[in-house]
Amino acid sequence: MDPLQKNMINKFKKNNISNNAIRHAKLFQVNLFSNLWNGISVTTKILSQLFQFHLILETPSLESTLCSNTIR
């Protein structure tokens, strides 16, 4: 193999390695943002459920409203 062919093969290998590294980095970035988005979505759902539960606890029931009105 002559030096020119060797040089071209080495350039191709280096280029291929850097392309693979870039591709893996992009996939990692996409996965990271996807996981982050899913985490935000789940957290929002949990907070929404907790807030709804809090509103249920804070809302006086009909019985307690009637009792407090008759006591006054």
Short mmCIF file of N, CA and C in Angstrom, two decimals:
data_model
loop_
_atom_site.label_atom_id
_atom_site.label_comp_id
_atom_site.label_asym_id
_atom_site.label_seq_id
_atom_site.Cartn_x
_atom_site.Cartn_y
_atom_site.Cartn_z
N MET A 1 0.87 -1.19 0.00
CA MET A 1 0.00 0.00 0.00
C MET A 1 0.90 1.24 0.00
N ASP A 2 0.64 2.13 -0.88
CA ASP A 2 1.48 3.33 -0.96
C ASP A 2 1.06 4.36 0.09
N PRO A 3 1.91 5.29 0.40
CA PRO A 3 1.64 6.28 1.45
C PRO A 3 0.38 7.10 1.20
N LEU A 4 0.07 7.38 -0.07
CA LEU A 4 -1.13 8.16 -0.38
C LEU A 4 -2.39 7.40 0.02
N GLN A 5 -2.42 6.10 -0.30
CA GLN A 5 -3.58 5.28 0.09
C GLN A 5 -3.68 5.20 1.61
N LYS A 6 -2.53 4.99 2.27
CA LYS A 6 -2.52 4.92 3.73
C LYS A 6 -3.06 6.22 4.34
N ASN A 7 -2.61 7.33 3.80
CA ASN A 7 -3.04 8.64 4.28
C ASN A 7 -4.55 8.80 4.10
N MET A 8 -5.08 8.40 2.94
CA MET A 8 -6.52 8.52 2.69
C MET A 8 -7.33 7.63 3.63
N ILE A 9 -6.82 6.41 3.87
CA ILE A 9 -7.52 5.49 4.78
C ILE A 9 -7.51 6.05 6.20
N ASN A 10 -6.39 6.59 6.64
CA ASN A 10 -6.32 7.18 7.99
C ASN A 10 -7.26 8.37 8.12
N LYS A 11 -7.32 9.20 7.10
CA LYS A 11 -8.26 10.34 7.13
C LYS A 11 -9.70 9.85 7.21
N PHE A 12 -10.01 8.81 6.42
CA PHE A 12 -11.36 8.26 6.44
C PHE A 12 -11.69 7.71 7.82
N LYS A 13 -10.76 6.99 8.43
CA LYS A 13 -10.99 6.42 9.77
C LYS A 13 -11.23 7.53 10.79
N LYS A 14 -10.38 8.56 10.75
CA LYS A 14 -10.54 9.67 11.70
C LYS A 14 -11.87 10.38 11.49
N ASN A 15 -12.22 10.60 10.22
CA ASN A 15 -13.48 11.26 9.90
C ASN A 15 -14.66 10.41 10.36
N ASN A 16 -14.57 9.12 10.15
CA ASN A 16 -15.63 8.21 10.55
C ASN A 16 -15.80 8.20 12.07
N ILE A 17 -14.68 8.19 12.78
CA ILE A 17 -14.74 8.22 14.25
C ILE A 17 -15.38 9.51 14.73
N SER A 18 -14.99 10.64 14.14
CA SER A 18 -15.57 11.91 14.59
C SER A 18 -17.05 12.00 14.22
N ASN A 19 -17.44 11.45 13.06
CA ASN A 19 -18.85 11.44 12.69
C ASN A 19 -19.65 10.58 13.67
N ASN A 20 -19.09 9.43 14.05
CA ASN A 20 -19.78 8.59 15.03
C ASN A 20 -19.90 9.30 16.37
N ALA A 21 -18.84 9.99 16.77
CA ALA A 21 -18.88 10.71 18.04
C ALA A 21 -19.95 11.80 18.01
N ILE A 22 -20.02 12.51 16.89
CA ILE A 22 -21.03 13.57 16.76
C ILE A 22 -22.44 12.97 16.78
N ARG A 23 -22.61 11.85 16.08
CA ARG A 23 -23.93 11.20 16.04
C ARG A 23 -24.35 10.74 17.44
N HIS A 24 -23.41 10.13 18.17
CA HIS A 24 -23.72 9.67 19.52
C HIS A 24 -24.01 10.84 20.45
N ALA A 25 -23.28 11.93 20.29
CA ALA A 25 -23.52 13.11 21.12
C ALA A 25 -24.91 13.68 20.85
N LYS A 26 -25.30 13.70 19.58
CA LYS A 26 -26.63 14.22 19.24
C LYS A 26 -27.72 13.31 19.80
N LEU A 27 -27.52 11.99 19.69
CA LEU A 27 -28.51 11.06 20.25
C LEU A 27 -28.60 11.23 21.77
N PHE A 28 -27.45 11.39 22.41
CA PHE A 28 -27.44 11.60 23.86
C PHE A 28 -28.18 12.88 24.22
N GLN A 29 -27.95 13.93 23.42
CA GLN A 29 -28.62 15.22 23.68
C GLN A 29 -30.13 15.07 23.52
N VAL A 30 -30.56 14.37 22.47
CA VAL A 30 -32.00 14.16 22.25
C VAL A 30 -32.59 13.35 23.40
N ASN A 31 -31.89 12.29 23.81
CA ASN A 31 -32.39 11.47 24.92
C ASN A 31 -32.44 12.27 26.21
N LEU A 32 -31.44 13.09 26.43
CA LEU A 32 -31.40 13.91 27.64
C LEU A 32 -32.59 14.86 27.69
N PHE A 33 -32.82 15.58 26.58
CA PHE A 33 -33.95 16.51 26.56
C PHE A 33 -35.28 15.78 26.62
N SER A 34 -35.35 14.60 26.01
CA SER A 34 -36.58 13.81 26.07
C SER A 34 -36.86 13.38 27.50
N ASN A 35 -35.82 12.91 28.19
CA ASN A 35 -36.00 12.52 29.59
C ASN A 35 -36.35 13.71 30.46
N LEU A 36 -35.72 14.83 30.19
CA LEU A 36 -36.02 16.04 30.95
C LEU A 36 -37.47 16.46 30.74
N TRP A 37 -37.92 16.42 29.49
CA TRP A 37 -39.30 16.80 29.17
C TRP A 37 -40.28 15.85 29.85
N ASN A 38 -39.98 14.54 29.81
CA ASN A 38 -40.84 13.56 30.48
C ASN A 38 -40.88 13.81 31.98
N GLY A 39 -39.74 14.15 32.54
CA GLY A 39 -39.69 14.44 33.97
C GLY A 39 -40.53 15.66 34.33
N ILE A 40 -40.45 16.69 33.52
CA ILE A 40 -41.26 17.90 33.76
C ILE A 40 -42.74 17.56 33.63
N SER A 41 -43.07 16.75 32.64
CA SER A 41 -44.47 16.37 32.41
C SER A 41 -45.01 15.59 33.61
N VAL A 42 -44.25 14.62 34.09
CA VAL A 42 -44.68 13.82 35.24
C VAL A 42 -44.80 14.69 36.48
N THR A 43 -43.84 15.57 36.69
CA THR A 43 -43.88 16.46 37.85
C THR A 43 -45.10 17.37 37.79
N THR A 44 -45.41 17.88 36.61
CA THR A 44 -46.58 18.73 36.45
C THR A 44 -47.86 17.97 36.77
N LYS A 45 -47.95 16.73 36.30
CA LYS A 45 -49.13 15.91 36.59
C LYS A 45 -49.28 15.66 38.08
N ILE A 46 -48.16 15.36 38.74
CA ILE A 46 -48.21 15.10 40.19
C ILE A 46 -48.63 16.35 40.93
N LEU A 47 -48.06 17.50 40.57
CA LEU A 47 -48.43 18.75 41.24
C LEU A 47 -49.90 19.09 40.99
N SER A 48 -50.37 18.81 39.78
CA SER A 48 -51.77 19.05 39.46
C SER A 48 -52.68 18.20 40.34
N GLN A 49 -52.33 16.93 40.48
CA GLN A 49 -53.12 16.04 41.33
C GLN A 49 -53.10 16.50 42.78
N LEU A 50 -51.93 16.90 43.26
CA LEU A 50 -51.83 17.38 44.65
C LEU A 50 -52.66 18.65 44.85
N PHE A 51 -52.62 19.54 43.87
CA PHE A 51 -53.39 20.77 43.98
C PHE A 51 -54.89 20.48 43.99
N GLN A 52 -55.33 19.55 43.13
CA GLN A 52 -56.74 19.18 43.11
C GLN A 52 -57.15 18.57 44.45
N PHE A 53 -56.28 17.71 45.01
CA PHE A 53 -56.56 17.09 46.29
C PHE A 53 -56.63 18.15 47.38
N HIS A 54 -55.73 19.14 47.31
CA HIS A 54 -55.72 20.23 48.28
C HIS A 54 -57.04 21.02 48.20
N LEU A 55 -57.52 21.26 46.97
CA LEU A 55 -58.79 21.98 46.81
C LEU A 55 -59.95 21.18 47.38
N ILE A 56 -59.90 19.86 47.20
CA ILE A 56 -60.96 19.00 47.75
C ILE A 56 -60.95 19.09 49.28
N LEU A 57 -59.76 19.09 49.87
CA LEU A 57 -59.67 19.16 51.33
C LEU A 57 -60.11 20.54 51.84
N GLU A 58 -59.83 21.58 51.08
CA GLU A 58 -60.15 22.94 51.52
C GLU A 58 -61.63 23.27 51.33
N THR A 59 -62.30 22.61 50.40
CA THR A 59 -63.69 22.92 50.12
C THR A 59 -64.56 22.32 51.22
N PRO A 60 -65.34 23.15 51.91
CA PRO A 60 -66.19 22.60 52.97
C PRO A 60 -67.31 21.74 52.38
N SER A 61 -67.62 20.67 53.07
CA SER A 61 -68.69 19.80 52.58
C SER A 61 -70.04 20.43 52.87
N LEU A 62 -71.06 19.90 52.25
CA LEU A 62 -72.41 20.42 52.42
C LEU A 62 -72.87 20.25 53.86
N GLU A 63 -72.53 19.11 54.47
CA GLU A 63 -72.93 18.84 55.86
C GLU A 63 -72.32 19.87 56.81
N SER A 64 -71.03 20.14 56.65
CA SER A 64 -70.39 21.09 57.57
C SER A 64 -70.95 22.49 57.36
N THR A 65 -71.30 22.84 56.13
CA THR A 65 -71.87 24.15 55.86
C THR A 65 -73.24 24.26 56.52
N LEU A 66 -74.05 23.23 56.39
CA LEU A 66 -75.39 23.25 57.01
C LEU A 66 -75.28 23.30 58.52
N CYS A 67 -74.35 22.53 59.09
CA CYS A 67 -74.19 22.52 60.55
C CYS A 67 -73.75 23.89 61.06
N SER A 68 -72.79 24.49 60.38
CA SER A 68 -72.30 25.79 60.86
C SER A 68 -73.39 26.85 60.73
N ASN A 69 -74.24 26.74 59.70
CA ASN A 69 -75.32 27.72 59.54
C ASN A 69 -76.38 27.54 60.60
N THR A 70 -76.67 26.31 61.00
CA THR A 70 -77.71 26.10 62.02
C THR A 70 -77.20 26.47 63.40
N ILE A 71 -75.90 26.35 63.64
CA ILE A 71 -75.35 26.70 64.96
C ILE A 71 -75.38 28.20 65.16
N ARG A 72 -75.18 28.97 64.10
CA ARG A 72 -75.17 30.43 64.23
C ARG A 72 -76.52 30.90 64.53
#
